[in-house]
mmCIF file of C-alpha atoms in Angstrom:
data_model
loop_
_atom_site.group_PDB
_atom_site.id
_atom_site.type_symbol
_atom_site.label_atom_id
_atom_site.label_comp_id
_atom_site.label_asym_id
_atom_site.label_seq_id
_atom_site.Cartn_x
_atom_site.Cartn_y
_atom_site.Cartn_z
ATOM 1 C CA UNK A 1 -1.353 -2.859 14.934
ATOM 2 C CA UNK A 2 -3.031 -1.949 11.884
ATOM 3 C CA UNK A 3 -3.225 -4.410 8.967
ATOM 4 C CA UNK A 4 -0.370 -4.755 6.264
ATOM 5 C CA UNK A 5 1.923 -3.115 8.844
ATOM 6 C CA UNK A 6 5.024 -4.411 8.178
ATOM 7 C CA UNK A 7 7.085 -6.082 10.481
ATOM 8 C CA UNK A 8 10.624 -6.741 11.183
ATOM 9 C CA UNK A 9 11.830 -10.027 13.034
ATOM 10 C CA UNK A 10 14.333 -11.365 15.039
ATOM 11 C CA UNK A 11 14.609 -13.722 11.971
ATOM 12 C CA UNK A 12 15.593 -11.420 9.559
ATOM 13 C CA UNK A 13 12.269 -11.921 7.475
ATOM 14 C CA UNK A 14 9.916 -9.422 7.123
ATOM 15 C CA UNK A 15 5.967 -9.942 7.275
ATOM 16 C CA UNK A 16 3.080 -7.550 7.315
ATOM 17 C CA UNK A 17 0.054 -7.947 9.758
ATOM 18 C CA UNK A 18 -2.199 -9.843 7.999
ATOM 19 C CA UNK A 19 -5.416 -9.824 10.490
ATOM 20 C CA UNK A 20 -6.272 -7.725 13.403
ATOM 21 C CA UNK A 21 -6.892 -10.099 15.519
ATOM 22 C CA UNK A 22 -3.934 -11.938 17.182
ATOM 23 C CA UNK A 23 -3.480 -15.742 18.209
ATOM 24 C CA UNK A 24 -2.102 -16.097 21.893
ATOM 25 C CA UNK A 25 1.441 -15.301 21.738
ATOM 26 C CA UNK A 26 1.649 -14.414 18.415
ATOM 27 C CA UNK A 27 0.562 -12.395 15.110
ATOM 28 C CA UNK A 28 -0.459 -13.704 11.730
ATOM 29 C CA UNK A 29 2.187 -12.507 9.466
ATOM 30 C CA UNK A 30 2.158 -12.241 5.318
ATOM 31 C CA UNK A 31 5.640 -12.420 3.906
ATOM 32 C CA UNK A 32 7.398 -9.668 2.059
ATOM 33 C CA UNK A 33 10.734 -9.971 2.155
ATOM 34 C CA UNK A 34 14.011 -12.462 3.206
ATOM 35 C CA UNK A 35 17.572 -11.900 3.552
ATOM 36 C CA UNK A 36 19.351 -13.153 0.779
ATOM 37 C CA UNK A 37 22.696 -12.247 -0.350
ATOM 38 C CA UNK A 38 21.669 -11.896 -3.763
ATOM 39 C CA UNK A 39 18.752 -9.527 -2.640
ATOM 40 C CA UNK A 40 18.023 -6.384 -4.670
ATOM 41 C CA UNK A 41 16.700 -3.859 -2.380
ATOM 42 C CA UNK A 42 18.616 -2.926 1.279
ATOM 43 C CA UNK A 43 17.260 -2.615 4.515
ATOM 44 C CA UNK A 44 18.970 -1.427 7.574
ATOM 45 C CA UNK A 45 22.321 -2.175 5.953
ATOM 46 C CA UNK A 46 20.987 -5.791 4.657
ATOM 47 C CA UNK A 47 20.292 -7.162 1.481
ATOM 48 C CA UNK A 48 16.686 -8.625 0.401
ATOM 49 C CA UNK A 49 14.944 -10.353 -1.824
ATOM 50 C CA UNK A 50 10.995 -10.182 -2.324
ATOM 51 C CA UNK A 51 8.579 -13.227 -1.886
ATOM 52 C CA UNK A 52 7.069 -14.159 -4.702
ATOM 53 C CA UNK A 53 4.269 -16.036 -4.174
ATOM 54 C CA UNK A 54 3.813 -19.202 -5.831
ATOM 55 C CA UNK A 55 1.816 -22.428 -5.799
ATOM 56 C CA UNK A 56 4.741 -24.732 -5.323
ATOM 57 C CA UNK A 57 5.391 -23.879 -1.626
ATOM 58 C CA UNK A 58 7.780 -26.363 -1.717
ATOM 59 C CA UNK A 59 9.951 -24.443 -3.706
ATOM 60 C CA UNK A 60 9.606 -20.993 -2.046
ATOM 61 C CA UNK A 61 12.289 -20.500 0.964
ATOM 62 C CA UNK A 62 11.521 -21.951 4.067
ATOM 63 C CA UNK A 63 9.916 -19.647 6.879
ATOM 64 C CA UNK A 64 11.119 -19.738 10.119
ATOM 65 C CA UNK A 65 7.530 -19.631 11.732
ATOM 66 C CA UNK A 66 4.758 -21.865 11.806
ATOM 67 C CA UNK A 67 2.432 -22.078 8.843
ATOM 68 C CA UNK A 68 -1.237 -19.974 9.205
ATOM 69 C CA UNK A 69 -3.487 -21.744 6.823
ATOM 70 C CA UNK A 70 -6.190 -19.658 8.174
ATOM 71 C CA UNK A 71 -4.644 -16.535 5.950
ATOM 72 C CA UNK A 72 -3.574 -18.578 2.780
ATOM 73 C CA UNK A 73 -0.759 -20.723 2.094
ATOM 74 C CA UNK A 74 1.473 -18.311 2.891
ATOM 75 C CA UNK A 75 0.869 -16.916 5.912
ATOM 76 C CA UNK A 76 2.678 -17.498 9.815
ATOM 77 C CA UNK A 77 2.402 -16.671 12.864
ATOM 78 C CA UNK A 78 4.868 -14.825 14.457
ATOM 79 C CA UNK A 79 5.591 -15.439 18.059
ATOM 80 C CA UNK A 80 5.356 -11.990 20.214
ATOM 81 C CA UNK A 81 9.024 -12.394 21.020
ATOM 82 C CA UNK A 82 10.076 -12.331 17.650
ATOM 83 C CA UNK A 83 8.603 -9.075 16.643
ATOM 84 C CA UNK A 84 11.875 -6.549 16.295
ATOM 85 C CA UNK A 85 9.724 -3.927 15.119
ATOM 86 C CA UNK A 86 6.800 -3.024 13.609
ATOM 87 C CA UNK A 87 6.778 0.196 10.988
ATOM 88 C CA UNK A 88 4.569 3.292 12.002
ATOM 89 C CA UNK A 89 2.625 3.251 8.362
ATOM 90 C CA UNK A 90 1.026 6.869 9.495
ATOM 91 C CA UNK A 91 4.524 7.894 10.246
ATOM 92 C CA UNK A 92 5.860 6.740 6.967
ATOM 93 C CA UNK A 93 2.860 7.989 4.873
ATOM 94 C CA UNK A 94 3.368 12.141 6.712
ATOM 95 C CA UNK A 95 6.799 11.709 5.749
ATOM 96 C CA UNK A 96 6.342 10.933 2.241
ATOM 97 C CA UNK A 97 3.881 13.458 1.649
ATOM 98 C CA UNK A 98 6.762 15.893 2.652
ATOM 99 C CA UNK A 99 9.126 14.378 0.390
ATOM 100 C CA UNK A 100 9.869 15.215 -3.536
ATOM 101 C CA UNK A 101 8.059 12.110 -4.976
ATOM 102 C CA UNK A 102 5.744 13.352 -8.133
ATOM 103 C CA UNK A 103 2.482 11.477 -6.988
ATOM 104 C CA UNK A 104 2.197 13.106 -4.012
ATOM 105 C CA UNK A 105 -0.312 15.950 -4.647
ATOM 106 C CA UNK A 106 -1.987 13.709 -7.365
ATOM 107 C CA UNK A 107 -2.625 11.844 -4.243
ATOM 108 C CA UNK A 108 -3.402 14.785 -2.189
ATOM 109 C CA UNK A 109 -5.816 15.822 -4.445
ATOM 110 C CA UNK A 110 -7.866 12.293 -4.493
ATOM 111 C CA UNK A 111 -7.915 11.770 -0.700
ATOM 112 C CA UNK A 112 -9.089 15.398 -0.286
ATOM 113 C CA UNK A 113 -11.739 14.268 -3.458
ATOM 114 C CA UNK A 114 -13.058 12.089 -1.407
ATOM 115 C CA UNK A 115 -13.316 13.657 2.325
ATOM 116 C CA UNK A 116 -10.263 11.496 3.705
ATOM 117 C CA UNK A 117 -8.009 13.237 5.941
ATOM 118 C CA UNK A 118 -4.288 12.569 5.889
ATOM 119 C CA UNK A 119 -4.299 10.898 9.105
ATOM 120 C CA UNK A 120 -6.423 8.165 8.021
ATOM 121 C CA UNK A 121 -3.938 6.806 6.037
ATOM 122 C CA UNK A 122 -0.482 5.355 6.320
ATOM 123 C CA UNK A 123 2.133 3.653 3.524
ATOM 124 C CA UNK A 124 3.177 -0.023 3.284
ATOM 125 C CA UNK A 125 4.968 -1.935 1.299
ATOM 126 C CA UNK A 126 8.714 -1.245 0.343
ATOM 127 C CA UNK A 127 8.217 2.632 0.258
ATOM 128 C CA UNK A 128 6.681 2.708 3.827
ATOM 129 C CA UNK A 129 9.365 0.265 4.986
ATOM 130 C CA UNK A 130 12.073 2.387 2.937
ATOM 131 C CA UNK A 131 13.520 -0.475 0.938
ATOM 132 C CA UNK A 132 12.005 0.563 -2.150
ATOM 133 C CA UNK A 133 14.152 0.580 -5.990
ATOM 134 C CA UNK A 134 13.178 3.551 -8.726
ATOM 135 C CA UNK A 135 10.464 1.100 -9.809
ATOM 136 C CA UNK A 136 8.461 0.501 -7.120
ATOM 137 C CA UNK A 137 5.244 1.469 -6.425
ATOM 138 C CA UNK A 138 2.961 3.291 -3.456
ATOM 139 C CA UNK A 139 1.203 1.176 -1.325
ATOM 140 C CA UNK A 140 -1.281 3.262 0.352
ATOM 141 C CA UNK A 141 -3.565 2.109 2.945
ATOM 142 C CA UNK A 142 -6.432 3.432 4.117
ATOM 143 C CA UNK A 143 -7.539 2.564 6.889
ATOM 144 C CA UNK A 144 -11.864 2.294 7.653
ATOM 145 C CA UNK A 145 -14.360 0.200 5.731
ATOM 146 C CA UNK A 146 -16.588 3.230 5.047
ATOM 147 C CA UNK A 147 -14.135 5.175 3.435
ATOM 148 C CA UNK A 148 -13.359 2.623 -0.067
ATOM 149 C CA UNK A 149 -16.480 3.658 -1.708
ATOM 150 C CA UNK A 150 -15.606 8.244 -1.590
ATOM 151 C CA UNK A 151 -12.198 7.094 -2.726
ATOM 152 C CA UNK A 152 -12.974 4.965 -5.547
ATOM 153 C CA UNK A 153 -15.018 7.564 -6.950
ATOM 154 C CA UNK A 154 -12.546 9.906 -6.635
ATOM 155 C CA UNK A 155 -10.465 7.516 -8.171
ATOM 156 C CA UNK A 156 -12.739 7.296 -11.310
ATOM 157 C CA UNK A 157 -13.553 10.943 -11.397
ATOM 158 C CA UNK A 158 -9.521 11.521 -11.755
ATOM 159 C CA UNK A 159 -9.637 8.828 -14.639
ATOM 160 C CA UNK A 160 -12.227 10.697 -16.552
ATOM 161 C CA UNK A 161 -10.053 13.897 -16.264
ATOM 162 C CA UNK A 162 -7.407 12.337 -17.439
ATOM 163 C CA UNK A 163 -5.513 12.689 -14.485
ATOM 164 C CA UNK A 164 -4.852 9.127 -13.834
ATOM 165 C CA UNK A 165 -4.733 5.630 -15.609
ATOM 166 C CA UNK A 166 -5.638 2.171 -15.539
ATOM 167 C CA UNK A 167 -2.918 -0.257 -16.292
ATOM 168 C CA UNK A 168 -1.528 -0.953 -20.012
ATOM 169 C CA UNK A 169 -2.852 -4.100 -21.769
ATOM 170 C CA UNK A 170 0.945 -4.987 -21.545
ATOM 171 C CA UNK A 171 0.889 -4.945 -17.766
ATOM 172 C CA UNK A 172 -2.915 -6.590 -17.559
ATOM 173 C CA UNK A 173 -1.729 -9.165 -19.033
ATOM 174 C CA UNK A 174 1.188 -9.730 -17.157
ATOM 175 C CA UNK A 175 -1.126 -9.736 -14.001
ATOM 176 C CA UNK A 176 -3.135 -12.357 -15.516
ATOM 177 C CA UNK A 177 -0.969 -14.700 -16.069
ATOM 178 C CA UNK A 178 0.662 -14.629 -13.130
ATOM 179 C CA UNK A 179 -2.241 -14.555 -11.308
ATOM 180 C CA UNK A 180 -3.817 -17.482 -13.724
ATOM 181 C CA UNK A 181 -0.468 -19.660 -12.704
ATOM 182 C CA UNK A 182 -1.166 -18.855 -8.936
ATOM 183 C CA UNK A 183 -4.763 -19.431 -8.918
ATOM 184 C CA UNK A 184 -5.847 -21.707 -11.676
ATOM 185 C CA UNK A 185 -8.446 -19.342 -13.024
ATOM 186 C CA UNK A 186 -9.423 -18.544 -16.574
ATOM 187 C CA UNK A 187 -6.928 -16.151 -18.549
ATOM 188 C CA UNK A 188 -9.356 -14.186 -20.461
ATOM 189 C CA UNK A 189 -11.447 -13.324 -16.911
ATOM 190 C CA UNK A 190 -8.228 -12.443 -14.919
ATOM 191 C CA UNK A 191 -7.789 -10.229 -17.935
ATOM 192 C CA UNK A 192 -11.041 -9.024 -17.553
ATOM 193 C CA UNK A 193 -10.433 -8.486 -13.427
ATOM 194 C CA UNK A 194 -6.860 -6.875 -13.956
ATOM 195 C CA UNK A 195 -8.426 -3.855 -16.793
ATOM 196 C CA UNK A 196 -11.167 -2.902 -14.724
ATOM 197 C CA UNK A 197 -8.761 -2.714 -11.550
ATOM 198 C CA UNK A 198 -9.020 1.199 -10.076
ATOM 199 C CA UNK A 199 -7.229 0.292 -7.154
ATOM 200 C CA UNK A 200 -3.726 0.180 -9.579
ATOM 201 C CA UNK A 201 -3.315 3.003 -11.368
ATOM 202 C CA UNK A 202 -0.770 5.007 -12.729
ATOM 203 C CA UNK A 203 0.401 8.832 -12.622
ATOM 204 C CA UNK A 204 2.900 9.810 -15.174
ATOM 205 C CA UNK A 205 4.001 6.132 -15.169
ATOM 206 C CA UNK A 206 4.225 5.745 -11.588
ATOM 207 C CA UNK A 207 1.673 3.340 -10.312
ATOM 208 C CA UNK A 208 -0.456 3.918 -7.272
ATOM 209 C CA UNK A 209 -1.616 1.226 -5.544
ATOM 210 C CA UNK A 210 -4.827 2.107 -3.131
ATOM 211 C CA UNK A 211 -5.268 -0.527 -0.606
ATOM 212 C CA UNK A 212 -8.427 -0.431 2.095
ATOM 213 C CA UNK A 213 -8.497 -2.240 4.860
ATOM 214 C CA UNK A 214 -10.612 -2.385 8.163
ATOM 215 C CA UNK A 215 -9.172 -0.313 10.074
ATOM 216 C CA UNK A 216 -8.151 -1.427 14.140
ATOM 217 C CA UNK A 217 -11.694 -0.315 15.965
ATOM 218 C CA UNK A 218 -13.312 -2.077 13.616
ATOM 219 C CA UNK A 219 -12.205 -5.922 14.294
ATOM 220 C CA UNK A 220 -15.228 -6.962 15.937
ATOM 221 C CA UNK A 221 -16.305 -6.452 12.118
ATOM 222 C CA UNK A 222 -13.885 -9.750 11.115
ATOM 223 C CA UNK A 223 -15.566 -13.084 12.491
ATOM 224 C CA UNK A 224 -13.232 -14.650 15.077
ATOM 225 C CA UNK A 225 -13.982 -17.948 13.755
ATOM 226 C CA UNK A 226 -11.746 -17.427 10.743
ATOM 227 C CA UNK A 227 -8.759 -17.585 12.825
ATOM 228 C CA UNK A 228 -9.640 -19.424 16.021
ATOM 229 C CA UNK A 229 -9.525 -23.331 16.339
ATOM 230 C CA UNK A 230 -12.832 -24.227 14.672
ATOM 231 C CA UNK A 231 -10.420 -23.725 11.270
ATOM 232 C CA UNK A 232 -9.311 -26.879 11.947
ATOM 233 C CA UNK A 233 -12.593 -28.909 11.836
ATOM 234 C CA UNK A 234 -14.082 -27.163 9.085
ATOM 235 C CA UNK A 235 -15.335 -28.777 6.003
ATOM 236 C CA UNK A 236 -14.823 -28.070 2.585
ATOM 237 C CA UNK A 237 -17.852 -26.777 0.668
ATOM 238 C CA UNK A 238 -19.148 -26.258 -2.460
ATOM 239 C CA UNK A 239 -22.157 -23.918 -3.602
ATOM 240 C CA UNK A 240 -23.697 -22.122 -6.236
ATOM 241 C CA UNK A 241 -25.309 -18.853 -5.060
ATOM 242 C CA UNK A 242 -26.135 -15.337 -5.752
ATOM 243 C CA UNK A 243 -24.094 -11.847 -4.665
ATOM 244 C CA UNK A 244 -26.552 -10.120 -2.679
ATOM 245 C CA UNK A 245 -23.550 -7.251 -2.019
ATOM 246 C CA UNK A 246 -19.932 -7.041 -2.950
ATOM 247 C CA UNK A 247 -19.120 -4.111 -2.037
ATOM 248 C CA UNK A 248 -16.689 -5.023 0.365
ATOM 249 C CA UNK A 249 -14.983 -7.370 -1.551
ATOM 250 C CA UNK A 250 -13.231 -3.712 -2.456
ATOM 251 C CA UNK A 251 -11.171 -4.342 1.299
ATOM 252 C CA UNK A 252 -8.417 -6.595 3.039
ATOM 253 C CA UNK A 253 -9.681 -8.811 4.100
ATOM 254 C CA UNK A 254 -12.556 -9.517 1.442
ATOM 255 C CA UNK A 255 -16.259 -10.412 1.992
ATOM 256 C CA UNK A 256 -19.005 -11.146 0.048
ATOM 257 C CA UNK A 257 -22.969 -11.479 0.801
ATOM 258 C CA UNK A 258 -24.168 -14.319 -0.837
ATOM 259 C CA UNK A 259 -27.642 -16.027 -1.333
ATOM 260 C CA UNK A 260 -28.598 -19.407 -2.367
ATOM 261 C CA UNK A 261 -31.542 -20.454 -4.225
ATOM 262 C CA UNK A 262 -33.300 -21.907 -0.940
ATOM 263 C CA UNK A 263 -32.935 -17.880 1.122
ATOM 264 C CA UNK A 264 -29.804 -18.962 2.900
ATOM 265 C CA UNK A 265 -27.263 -16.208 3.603
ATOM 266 C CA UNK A 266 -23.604 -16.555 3.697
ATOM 267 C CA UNK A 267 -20.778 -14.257 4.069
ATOM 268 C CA UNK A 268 -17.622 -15.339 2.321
ATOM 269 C CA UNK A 269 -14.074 -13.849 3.603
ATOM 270 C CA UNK A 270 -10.784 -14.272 1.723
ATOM 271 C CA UNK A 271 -7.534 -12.692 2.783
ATOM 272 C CA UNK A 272 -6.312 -13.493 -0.932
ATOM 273 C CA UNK A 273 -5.561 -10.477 -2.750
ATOM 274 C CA UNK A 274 -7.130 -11.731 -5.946
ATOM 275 C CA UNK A 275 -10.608 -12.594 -4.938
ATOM 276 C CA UNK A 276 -12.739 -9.795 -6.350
ATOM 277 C CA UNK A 277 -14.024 -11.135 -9.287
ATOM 278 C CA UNK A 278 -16.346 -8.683 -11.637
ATOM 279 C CA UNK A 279 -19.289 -9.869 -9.463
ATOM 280 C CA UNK A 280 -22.220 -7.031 -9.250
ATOM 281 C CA UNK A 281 -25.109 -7.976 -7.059
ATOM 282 C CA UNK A 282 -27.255 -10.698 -8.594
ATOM 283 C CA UNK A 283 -24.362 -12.529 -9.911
ATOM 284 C CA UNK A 284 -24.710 -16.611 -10.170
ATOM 285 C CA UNK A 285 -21.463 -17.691 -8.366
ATOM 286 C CA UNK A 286 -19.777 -20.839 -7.509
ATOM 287 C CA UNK A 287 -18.098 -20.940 -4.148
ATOM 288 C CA UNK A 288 -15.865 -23.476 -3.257
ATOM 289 C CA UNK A 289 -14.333 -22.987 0.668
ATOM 290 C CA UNK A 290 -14.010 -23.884 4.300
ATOM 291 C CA UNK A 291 -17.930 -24.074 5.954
ATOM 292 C CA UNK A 292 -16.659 -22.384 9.347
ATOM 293 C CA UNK A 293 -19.939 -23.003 10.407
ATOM 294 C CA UNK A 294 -22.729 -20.146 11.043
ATOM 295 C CA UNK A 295 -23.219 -18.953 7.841
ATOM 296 C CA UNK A 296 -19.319 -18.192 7.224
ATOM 297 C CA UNK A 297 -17.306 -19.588 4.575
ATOM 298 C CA UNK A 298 -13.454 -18.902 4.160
ATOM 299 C CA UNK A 299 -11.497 -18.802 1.182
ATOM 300 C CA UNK A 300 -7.489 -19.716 2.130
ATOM 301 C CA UNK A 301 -6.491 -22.832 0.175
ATOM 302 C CA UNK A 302 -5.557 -22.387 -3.652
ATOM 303 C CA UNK A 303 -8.629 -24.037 -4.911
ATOM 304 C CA UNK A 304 -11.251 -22.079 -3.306
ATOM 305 C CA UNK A 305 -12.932 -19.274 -5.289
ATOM 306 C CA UNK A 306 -15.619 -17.342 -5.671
ATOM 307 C CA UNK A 307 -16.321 -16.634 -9.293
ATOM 308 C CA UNK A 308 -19.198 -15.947 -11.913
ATOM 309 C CA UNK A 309 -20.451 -18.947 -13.832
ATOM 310 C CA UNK A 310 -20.700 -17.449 -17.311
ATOM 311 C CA UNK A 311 -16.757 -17.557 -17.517
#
């Protein structure tokens, strides 16, 4: 199953894959959606209504599957026998790209930009499910580490043209603050985060969401430690450091190379979307996270961060 596949449940709810590797009996699950009568998009006949993440869990519907603080604070995992079905995102993506839908040979023309082939893609979110509203955006996945780097620069090369743009300040801003409610962090440098942002972009005011991810014969890339049972007795750390490389900070999940002032190396993961600070190599840092021991440190609670210290 390929990450951010989304996945329907004998529950009603609907999750995508949120790590490629799976816990015995189950799969770690993000939430998208929950059956609501006052829902606003349809599926299968059934009415929805998105999950909004939020700090107050306590407040957000209850889930009917066990809590995954390995992901974030979000997260489940979904027992085996409660997967109903799982969408085909290559599927979904083939038949979009035969469809009518105005960004489709903008996007053509990127992926080809950068030397990605159609079949290393597929299409989450509410399009790729097919419970999307005349507002919604692409979520397009694609899938292999090495491949972010061609496609941002594709990305920026249809920017200069004037082919594609970044968010409004409006809509920046509306990011921020969400994103400063959610996470604690500094308007101004969410603000910051949001305008430099090529993975959201919009064509002809439709936004385009570009979303890499490891793809599935690469999980021996993810450290099975973030998931498996030395979570539990992990300590909380705290450490100022340097980005040695942060380059894939640009995929799901996120890591950074980090060195501190003594030569030690770490490598911090996050599965949060917003942990990609404007951190180029050589950028002081404070880290705050789970020591999973081995040089691996994992951002999942709401107060870890990674993030410059001139903010």
């Amino acid at each position: 199953m390929n990450l951010l596949t989304p996945i329907v449940t004998a529950s009603g709810w609907i999750y995508s894959a949120g790590a490629l590797h799976a816990q015995e009996g189950g799969h770690f699950g993000r939430p998208m959606y929950y059956p609501s009568e006052e829902g606003e998009r349809v599926y299968l006949g059934r009415e929805y209504t998105k999950y909004l993440r939020r700090p107050q869990t306590e407040l957000l519907p209850a889930q009917p599957y066990r809590e995954c603080p390995q992901i974030d604070p979000w997260s489940v995992v979904i027992p085996s026998a409660q997967i109903v079905h799982c969408v085909d995102t290559r599927s979904a993506f083939q038949s979009w790209l035969a469809g009518s839908d105005l960004r489709v040979d903008i996007v053509k023309h990127i992926l080809k930009g950068a030397g990605i082939s159609m079949d290393q893609c597929g299409l989450g979110g509410s399009v790729g499910l097919g419970c999307e509203t005349t507002a919604s955006d692409i979520d397009l996945l694609i899938f292999g580490s090495a491949l972010a780097l061609s496609c941002r620069r594709a990305i920026e090369d249809a920017l200069l043209m004037g082919e594609l743009a970044l968010m409004t300040n409006e809509t920046v801003s509306s990011y921020a603050r969400r994103y400063s409610d959610l996470y604690g962090l500094d308007l101004n440098y969410l603000h910051t985060v949001f305008a430099r942002d090529l993975s959201k972009v919009y064509y002809r005011g439709q936004k385009i969401s570009f979303i890499f991810t490891y793809g599935e014969c690469e999980r021996d890339k993810i450290p099975l430690r973030l998931y498996d049972g030395c979570f539990d007795q992990a300590r909380e750390i705290r450490l100022k450091a340097r980005v040695v490389d942060g380059t894939a900070s640009w995929l799901y999940p996120r890591k950074y190379t980090i060195e501190q002032a003594t030569g030690r190396l770490y490598q911090v993961w996050s599965h949060h979307w917003l942990r990609d600070p404007v951190t180029p190599a050589g950028t002081l840092v404070e880290v705050v996270g789970r020591d999973l021991g081995d040089g691996t440190i994992s951002l999942t609670d709401l107060r870890h961060h990674i993030a410059p210290l001139n903010i």
